[in-house]
Short mmCIF file of C-alpha atoms in Angstrom, two decimals:
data_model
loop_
_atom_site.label_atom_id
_atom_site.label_comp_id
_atom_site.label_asym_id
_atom_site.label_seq_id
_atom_site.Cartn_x
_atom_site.Cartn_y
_atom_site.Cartn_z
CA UNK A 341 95.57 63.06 111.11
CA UNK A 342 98.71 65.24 110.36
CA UNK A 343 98.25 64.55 106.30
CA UNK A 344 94.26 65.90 107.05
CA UNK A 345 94.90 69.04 108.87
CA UNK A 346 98.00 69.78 106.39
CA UNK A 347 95.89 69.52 103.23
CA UNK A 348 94.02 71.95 101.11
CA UNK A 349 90.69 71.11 102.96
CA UNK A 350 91.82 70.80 106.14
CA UNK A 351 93.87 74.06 106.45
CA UNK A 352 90.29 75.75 105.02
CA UNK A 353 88.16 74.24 107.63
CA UNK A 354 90.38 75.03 110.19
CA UNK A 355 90.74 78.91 109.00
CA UNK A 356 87.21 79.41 108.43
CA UNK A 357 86.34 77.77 111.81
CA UNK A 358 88.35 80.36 113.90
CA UNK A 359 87.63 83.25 111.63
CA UNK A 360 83.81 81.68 111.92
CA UNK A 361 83.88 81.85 115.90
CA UNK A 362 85.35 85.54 115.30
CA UNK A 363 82.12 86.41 113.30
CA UNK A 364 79.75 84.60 115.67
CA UNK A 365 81.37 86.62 118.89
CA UNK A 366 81.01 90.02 116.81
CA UNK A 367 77.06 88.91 116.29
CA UNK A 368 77.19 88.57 120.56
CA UNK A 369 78.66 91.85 120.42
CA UNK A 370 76.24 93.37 118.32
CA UNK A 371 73.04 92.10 119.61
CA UNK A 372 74.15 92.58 123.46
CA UNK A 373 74.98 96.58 122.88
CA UNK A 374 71.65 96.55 120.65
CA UNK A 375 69.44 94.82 123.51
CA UNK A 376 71.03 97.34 126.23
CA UNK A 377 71.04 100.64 124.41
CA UNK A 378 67.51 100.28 122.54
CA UNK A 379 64.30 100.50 124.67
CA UNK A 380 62.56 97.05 124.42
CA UNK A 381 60.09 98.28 121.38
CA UNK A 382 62.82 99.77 119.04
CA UNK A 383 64.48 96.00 119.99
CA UNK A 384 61.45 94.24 118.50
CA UNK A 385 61.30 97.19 115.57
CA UNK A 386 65.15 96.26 115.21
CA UNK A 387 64.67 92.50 114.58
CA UNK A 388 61.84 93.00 112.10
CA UNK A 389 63.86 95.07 109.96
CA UNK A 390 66.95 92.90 110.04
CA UNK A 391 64.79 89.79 109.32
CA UNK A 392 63.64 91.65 106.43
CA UNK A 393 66.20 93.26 105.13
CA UNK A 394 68.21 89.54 105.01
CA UNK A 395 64.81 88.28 103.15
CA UNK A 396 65.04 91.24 100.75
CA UNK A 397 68.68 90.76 100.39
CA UNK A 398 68.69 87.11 99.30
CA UNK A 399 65.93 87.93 96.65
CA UNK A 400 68.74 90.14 95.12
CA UNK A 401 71.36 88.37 95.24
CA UNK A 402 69.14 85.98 93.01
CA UNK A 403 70.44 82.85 94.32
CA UNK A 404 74.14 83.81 92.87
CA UNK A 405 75.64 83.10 96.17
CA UNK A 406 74.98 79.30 95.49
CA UNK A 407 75.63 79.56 91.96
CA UNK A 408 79.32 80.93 92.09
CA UNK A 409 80.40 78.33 94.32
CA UNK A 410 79.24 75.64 92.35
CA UNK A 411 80.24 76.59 89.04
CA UNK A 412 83.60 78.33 89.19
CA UNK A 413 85.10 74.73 90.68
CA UNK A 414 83.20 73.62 87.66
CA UNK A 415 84.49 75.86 85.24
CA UNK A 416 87.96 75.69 86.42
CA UNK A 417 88.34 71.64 86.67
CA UNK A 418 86.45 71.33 83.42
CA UNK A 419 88.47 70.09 80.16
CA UNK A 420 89.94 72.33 79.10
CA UNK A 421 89.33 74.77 82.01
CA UNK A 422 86.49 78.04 80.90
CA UNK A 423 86.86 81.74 81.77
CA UNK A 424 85.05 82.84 84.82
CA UNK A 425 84.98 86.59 83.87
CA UNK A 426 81.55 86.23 81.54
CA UNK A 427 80.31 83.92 84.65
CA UNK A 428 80.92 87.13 86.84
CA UNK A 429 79.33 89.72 84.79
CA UNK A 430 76.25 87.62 84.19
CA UNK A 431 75.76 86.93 87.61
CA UNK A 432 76.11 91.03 88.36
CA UNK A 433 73.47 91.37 85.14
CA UNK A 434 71.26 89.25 87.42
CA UNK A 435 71.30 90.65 90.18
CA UNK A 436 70.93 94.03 89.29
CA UNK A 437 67.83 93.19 87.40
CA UNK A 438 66.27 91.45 90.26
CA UNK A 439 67.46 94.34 92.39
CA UNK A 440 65.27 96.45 90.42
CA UNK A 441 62.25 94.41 90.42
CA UNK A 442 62.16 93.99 94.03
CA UNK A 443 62.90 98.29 94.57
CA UNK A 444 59.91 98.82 91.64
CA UNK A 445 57.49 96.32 93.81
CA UNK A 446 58.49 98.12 97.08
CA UNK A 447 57.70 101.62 96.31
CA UNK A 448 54.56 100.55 94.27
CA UNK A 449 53.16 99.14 97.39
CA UNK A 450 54.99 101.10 99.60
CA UNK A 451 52.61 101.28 102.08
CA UNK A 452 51.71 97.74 102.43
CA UNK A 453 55.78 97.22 102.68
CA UNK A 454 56.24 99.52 105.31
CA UNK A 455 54.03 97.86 107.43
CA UNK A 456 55.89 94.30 106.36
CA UNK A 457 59.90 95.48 106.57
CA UNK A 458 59.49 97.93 109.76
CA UNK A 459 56.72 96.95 111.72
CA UNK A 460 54.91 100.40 111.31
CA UNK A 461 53.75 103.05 108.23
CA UNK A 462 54.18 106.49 108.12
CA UNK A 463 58.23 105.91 107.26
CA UNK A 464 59.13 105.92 104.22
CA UNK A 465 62.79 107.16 104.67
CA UNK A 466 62.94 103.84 106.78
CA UNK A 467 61.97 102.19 103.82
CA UNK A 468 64.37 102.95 101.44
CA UNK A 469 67.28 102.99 103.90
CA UNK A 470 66.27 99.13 104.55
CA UNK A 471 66.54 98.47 100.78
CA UNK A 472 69.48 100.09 100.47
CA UNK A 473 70.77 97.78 103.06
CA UNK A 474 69.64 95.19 101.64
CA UNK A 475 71.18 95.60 97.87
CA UNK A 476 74.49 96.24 99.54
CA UNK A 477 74.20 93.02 101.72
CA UNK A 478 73.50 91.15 98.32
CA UNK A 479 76.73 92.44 97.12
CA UNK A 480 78.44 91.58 99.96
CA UNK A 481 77.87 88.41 99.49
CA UNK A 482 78.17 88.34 95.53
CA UNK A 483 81.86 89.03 96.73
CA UNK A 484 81.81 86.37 99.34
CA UNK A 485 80.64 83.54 96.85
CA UNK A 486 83.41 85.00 94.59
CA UNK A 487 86.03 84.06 97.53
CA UNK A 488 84.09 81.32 98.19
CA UNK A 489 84.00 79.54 94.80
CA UNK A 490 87.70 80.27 93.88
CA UNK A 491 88.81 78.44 97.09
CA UNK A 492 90.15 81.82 98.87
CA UNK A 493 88.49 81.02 102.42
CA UNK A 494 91.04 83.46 103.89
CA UNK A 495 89.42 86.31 102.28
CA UNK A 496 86.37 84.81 102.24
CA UNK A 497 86.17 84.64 106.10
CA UNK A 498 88.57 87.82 106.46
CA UNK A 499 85.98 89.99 104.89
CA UNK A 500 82.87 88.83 106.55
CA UNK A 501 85.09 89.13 109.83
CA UNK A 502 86.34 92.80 108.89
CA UNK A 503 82.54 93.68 108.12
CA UNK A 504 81.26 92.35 111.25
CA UNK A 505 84.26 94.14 113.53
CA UNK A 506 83.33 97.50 111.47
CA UNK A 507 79.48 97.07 112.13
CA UNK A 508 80.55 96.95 115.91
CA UNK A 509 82.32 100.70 115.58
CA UNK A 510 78.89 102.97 115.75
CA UNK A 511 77.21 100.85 118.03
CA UNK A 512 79.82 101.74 120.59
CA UNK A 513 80.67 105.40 119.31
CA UNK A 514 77.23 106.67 118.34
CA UNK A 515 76.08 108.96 121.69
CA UNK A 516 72.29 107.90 120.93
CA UNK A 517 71.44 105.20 119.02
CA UNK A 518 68.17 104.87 117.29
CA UNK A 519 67.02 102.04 114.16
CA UNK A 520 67.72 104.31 112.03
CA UNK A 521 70.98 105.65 112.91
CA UNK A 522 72.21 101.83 113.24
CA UNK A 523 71.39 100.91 109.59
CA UNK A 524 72.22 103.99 108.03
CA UNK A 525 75.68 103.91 109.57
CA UNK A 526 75.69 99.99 108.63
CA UNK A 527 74.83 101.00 105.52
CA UNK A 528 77.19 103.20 104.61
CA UNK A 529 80.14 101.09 106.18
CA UNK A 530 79.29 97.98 104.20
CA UNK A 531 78.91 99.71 100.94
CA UNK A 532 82.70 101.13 101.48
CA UNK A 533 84.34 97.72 102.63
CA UNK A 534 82.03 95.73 99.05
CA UNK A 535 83.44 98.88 96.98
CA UNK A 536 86.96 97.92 98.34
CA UNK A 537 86.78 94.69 97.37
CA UNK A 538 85.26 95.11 94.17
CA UNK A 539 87.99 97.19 93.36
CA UNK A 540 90.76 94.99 94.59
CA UNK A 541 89.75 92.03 92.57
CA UNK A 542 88.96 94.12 89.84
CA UNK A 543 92.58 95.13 89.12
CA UNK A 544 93.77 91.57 90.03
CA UNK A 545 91.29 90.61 86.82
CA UNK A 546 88.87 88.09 88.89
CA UNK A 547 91.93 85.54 89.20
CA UNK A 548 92.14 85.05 85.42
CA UNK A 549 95.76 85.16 85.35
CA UNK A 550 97.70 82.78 87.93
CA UNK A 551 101.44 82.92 88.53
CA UNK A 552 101.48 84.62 85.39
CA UNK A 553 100.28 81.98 83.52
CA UNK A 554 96.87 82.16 81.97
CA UNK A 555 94.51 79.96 83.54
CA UNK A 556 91.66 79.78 81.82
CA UNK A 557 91.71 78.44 78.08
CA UNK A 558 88.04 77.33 77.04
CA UNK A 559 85.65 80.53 75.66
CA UNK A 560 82.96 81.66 77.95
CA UNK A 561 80.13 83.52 76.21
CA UNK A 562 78.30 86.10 78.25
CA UNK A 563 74.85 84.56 77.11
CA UNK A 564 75.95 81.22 77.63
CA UNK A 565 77.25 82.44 81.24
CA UNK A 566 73.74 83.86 82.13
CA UNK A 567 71.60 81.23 80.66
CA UNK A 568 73.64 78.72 83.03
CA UNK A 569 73.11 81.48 86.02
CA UNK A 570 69.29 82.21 85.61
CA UNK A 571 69.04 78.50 85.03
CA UNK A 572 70.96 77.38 88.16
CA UNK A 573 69.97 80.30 90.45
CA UNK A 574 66.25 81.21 89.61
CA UNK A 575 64.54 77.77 91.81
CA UNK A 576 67.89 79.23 94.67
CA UNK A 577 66.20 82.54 94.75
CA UNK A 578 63.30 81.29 95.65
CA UNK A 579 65.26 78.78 98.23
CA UNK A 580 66.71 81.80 99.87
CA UNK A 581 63.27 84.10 99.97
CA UNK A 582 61.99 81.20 101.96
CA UNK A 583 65.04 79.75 104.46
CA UNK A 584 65.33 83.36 105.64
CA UNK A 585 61.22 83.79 105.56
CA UNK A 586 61.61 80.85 107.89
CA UNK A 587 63.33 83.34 110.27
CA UNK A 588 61.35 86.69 109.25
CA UNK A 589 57.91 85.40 109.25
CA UNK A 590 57.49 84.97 113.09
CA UNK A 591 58.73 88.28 113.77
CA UNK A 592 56.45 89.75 111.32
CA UNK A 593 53.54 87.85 112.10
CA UNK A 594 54.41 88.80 115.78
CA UNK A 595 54.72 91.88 115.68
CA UNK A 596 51.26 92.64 113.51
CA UNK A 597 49.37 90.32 115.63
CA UNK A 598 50.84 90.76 119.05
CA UNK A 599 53.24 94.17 118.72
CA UNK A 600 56.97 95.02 118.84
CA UNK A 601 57.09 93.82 122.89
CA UNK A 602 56.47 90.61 122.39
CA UNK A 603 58.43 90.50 119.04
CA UNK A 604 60.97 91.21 121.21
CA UNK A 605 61.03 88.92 123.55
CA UNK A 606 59.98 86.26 120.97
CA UNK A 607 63.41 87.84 119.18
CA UNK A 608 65.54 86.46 121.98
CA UNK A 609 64.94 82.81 121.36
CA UNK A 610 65.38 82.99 117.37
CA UNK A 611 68.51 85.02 117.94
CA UNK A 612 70.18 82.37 120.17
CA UNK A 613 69.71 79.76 117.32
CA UNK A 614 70.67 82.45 114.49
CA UNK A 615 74.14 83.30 116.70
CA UNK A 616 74.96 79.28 117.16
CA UNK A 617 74.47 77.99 113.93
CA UNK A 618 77.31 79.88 111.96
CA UNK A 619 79.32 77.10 113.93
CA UNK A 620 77.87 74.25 112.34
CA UNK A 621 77.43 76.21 108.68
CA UNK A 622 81.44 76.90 108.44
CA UNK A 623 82.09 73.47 107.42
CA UNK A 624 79.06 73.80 104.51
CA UNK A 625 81.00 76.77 103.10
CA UNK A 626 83.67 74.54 102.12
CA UNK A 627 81.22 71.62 101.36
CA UNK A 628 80.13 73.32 98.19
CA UNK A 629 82.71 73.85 96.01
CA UNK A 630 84.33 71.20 97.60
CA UNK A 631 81.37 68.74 96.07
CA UNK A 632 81.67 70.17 92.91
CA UNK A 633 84.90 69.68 92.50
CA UNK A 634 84.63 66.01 93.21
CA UNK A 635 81.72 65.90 90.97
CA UNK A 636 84.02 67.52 87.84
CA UNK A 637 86.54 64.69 89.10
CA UNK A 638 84.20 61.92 89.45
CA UNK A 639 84.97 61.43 92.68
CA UNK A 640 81.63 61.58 94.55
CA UNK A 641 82.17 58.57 96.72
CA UNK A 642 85.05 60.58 98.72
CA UNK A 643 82.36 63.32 99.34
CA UNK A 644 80.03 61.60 101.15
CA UNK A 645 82.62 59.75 103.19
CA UNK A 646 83.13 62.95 104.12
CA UNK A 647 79.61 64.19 104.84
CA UNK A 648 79.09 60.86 106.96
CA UNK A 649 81.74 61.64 109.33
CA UNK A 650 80.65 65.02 109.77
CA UNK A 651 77.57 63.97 110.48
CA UNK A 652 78.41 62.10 113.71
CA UNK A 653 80.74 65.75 114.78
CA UNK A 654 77.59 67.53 113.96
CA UNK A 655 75.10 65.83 116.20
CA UNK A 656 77.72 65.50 118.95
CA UNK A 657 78.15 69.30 119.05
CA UNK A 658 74.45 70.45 118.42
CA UNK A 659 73.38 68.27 121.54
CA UNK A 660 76.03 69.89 123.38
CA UNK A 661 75.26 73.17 123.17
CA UNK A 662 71.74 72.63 123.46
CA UNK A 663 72.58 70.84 126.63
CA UNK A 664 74.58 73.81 127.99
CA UNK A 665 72.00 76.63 126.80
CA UNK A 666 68.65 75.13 128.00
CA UNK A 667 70.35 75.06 131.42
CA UNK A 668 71.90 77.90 131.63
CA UNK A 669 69.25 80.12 129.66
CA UNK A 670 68.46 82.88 132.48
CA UNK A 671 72.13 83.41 132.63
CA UNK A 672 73.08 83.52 129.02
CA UNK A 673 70.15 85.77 128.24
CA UNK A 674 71.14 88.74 130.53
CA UNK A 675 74.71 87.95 129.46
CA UNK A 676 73.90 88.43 125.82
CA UNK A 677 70.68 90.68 126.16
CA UNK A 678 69.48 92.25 128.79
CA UNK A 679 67.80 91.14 132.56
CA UNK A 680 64.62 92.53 130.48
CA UNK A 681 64.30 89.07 128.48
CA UNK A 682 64.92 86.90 131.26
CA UNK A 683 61.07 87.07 131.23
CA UNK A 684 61.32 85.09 127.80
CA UNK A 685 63.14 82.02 129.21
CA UNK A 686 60.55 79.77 128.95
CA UNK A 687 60.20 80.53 124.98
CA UNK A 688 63.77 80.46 124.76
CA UNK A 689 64.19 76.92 126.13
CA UNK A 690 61.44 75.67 123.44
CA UNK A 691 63.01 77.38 120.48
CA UNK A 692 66.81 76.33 121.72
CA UNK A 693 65.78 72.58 121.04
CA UNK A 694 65.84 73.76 117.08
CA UNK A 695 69.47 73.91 117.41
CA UNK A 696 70.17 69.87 116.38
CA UNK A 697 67.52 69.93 113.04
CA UNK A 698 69.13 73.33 112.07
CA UNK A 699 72.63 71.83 111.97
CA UNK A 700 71.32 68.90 109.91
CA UNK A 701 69.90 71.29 107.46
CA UNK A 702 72.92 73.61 107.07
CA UNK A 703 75.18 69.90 107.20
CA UNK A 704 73.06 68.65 103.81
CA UNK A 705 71.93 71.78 101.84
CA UNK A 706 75.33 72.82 100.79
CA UNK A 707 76.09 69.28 98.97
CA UNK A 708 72.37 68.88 97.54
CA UNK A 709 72.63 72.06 95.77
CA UNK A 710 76.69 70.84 94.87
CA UNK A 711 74.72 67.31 93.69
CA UNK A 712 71.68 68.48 91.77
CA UNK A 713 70.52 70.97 89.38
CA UNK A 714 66.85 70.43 90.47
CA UNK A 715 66.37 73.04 93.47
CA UNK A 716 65.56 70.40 96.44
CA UNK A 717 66.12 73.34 98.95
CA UNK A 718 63.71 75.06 97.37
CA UNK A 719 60.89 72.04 97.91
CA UNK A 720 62.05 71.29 101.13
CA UNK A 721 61.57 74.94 102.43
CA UNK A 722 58.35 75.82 100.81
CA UNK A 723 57.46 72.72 102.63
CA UNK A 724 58.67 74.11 105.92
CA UNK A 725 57.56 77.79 105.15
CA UNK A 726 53.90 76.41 104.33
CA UNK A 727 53.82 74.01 107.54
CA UNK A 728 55.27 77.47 109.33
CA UNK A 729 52.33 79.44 108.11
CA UNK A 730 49.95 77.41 108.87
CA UNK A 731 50.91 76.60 112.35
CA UNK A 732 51.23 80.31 113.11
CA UNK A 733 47.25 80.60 111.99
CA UNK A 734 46.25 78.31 114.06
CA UNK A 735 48.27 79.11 117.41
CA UNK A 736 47.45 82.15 119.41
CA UNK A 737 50.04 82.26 122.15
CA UNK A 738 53.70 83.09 122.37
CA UNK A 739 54.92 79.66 123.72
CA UNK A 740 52.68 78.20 120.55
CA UNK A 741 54.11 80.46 118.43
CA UNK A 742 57.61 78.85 119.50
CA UNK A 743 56.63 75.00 119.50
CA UNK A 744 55.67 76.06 115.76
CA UNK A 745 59.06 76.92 115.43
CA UNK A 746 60.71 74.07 116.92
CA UNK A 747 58.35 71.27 115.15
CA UNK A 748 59.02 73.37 111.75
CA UNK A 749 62.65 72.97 112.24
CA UNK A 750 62.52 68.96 112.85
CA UNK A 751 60.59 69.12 109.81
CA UNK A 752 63.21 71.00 107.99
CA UNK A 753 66.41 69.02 108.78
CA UNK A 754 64.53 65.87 108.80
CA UNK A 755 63.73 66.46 104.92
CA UNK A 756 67.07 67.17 104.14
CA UNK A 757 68.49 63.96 105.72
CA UNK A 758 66.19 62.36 103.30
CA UNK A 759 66.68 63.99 100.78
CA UNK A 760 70.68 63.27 100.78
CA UNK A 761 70.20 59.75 101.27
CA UNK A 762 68.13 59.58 97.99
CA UNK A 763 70.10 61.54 96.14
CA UNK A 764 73.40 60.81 96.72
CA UNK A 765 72.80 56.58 95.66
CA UNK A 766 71.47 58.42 92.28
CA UNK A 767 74.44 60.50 92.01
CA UNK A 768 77.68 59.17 89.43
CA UNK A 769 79.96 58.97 88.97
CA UNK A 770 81.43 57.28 91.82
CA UNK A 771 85.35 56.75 93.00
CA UNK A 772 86.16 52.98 92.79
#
């Protein structure tokens, strides 16, 4: 057990679980001084732009944030070992041109977006701050999957902490607080600390040079970088528009059909599940390049050992905190929220039960996309977004609205259990 903790792995799960639990408190923080200080309305307005602006923000970062991972383990165990720089640049190529795409469709049907990002029309400025947001979230976590890819997990965590502790700052110092005033000044904050960054690893060269010593020896054109990027990352994009859709949609649909109130209330249950999961997708951060690796090595056997065992920590903890929430749900809600939502108890009980497929998911995704090229995520959330739609058509009542949720999430983390077990027996080659 000693040898475990003490090795590469093991000293990265355990740093990115406490530095994870840091992140998930600050996201307590932030929605209990949101939930008090906001009437109930600007709440619900609140959660429809965040839902949208991490939708908007995924479609950016154009699936890059899964790419990275994968291939700089690839391109650094490969023989000999390739530059990452062209991998870098294409990836920012990328994303800036699907930046621009999504800011051209936005203001040509500005209007229609309006009514889709913020729950109302008639703000534009609201708009365009929310996109804003949204392209610096995507860099954010262009730089994260940077960290995250070359094995740093102490920056990697460290900077998602120090963003989430600076996010905190104008919540408490603002004297009124308004939706706008909150994502401007989260704007502007998270645009400084990705500008920081940027610059930082920058002068360090992108960890081209090691000890001294150049590390990477193999030529890396930039066309042959963004082919392999657009390749990898286009069927991710669309994996990402719809596992955050999965979150978004409700609120949307919600808030057209039944108005911000009931959005918000409706909010409460999706946020408990949102705050509780970063604990069970820590481990997938590291799961990632950690595959790949082993896949460069040939050592996929050892990989799914891994993934096995986890599996068994994984359901243990999931039932857990179900256990604990669904009992204590009146308590935790006016601890976290407000007495206000302790009117939503009964929807937050359904949609707490989501907790144990959602871990499954976030256990399996990370090592399917490590496994395969083909974009399985992708087919096994369009599957999940297109069961979600259809359920929300058909119900017509809050509490339906959130057994769609909680038989769309079975769905989800039963197909990825599957999913794994298929392609993982495909998968060589295999340790002895």
């Amino acid at each position: 057990m000693r040898e475990r903790v003490r090795s590469k792995m093991g000293q990265d799960v355990v740093w990115t679980f406490a530095l994870q639990i840091g992140v998930m408190v600050c996201a307590f923080a932030i929605t209990k001084l949101l939930a008090s200080r906001l009437s109930i309305d600007d709440f619900g307005q609140y959660n429809v732009i965040k839902r949208s602006v991490q939708v908007l923000s995924f479609v950016m970062l154009a699936g890059v944030g899964i790419a990275l991972p994968r291939y700089i383990p690839l391109y650094r165990n490969s023989t000999p070992p390739r530059r990452i720089v062209p991998l870098l640049v294409a990836s920012l190529v990328y994303i800036l041109g699907v930046s621009l795409v999504v800011l051209v469709v936005c203001l040509l049907f500005s209007t229609q977006m309006q009514d889709i990002v913020i729950g109302q029309t008639g703000n534009g400025c609201l708009l365009l701050i929310a996109l804003g947001y949204a392209f610096t979230l995507a860099m954010a976590q262009f730089v994260f999957a940077y960290y995250r890819g070359t094995g740093n997990f102490k920056w990697y965590n460290g900077t998602q902490l120090a963003v989430q502790l600076a996010i905190v700052v104008p919540l408490v110092l603002l004297p009124v607080l308004t939706v706008k005033t909150v994502f401007v000044s989260w704007l502007v904050i998270t645009a400084l600390l990705v500008a920081l960054c940027l610059v930082k690893e920058g002068r360090g060269r992108w960890g081209e040079v090691s000890d001294g010593t150049p590390h990477f020896t193999r030529q890396s054109s930039l066309y042959d970088s963004l082919k392999t990027i657009v390749r990898y990352s286009s069927g991710r994009l669309v994996a990402d528009f719809f596992l955050f859709s999965l979150s978004a949609f409700p609120l949307i649909y919600i808030s057209q059909a039944m108005g911000l109130q009931a959005t918000a209330y409706y909010a409460v249950g999706i946020t408990f599940v949102t705050m509780v999961t970063p604990v069970f997708s820590f481990i997938g951060i590291i799961l990632l390049p950690y595959v790949s690796a082993c896949i460069a090595k040939g050592e996929m056997q050892r990989a799914d050992k891994v993934i096995t065992r986890l599996l068994l920590l994984y359901v243990g903890a999931a039932l857990l905190i179900t256990v604990v929430l669904y009992i204590f749900t009146d308590f935790m809600t006016a601890l976290l929220f407000a007495r206000n939502y302790v009117a939503a108890g009964d929807l937050t009980r359904i949609m707490i039960l989501a907790i144990l497929p959602q871990a499954l998911y976030l256990l399996y995704r990370n090592p399917i996309d490590a496994v395969a090229v083909v974009p399985y995520n992708t087919v096994i959330l369009g599957i999940s977004l297109a069961a979600m739609v259809v359920s929300f058509v058909w119900a017509s009542t809050l509490t339906q609205y959130a057994w769609a949720y909680l038989t769309v999430s079975i769905l989800q983390g039963l197909l990825s259990w599957l999913t794994w077990q298929i392609i993982q027996k495909r998968s060589i080659p295999r340790c002895p």
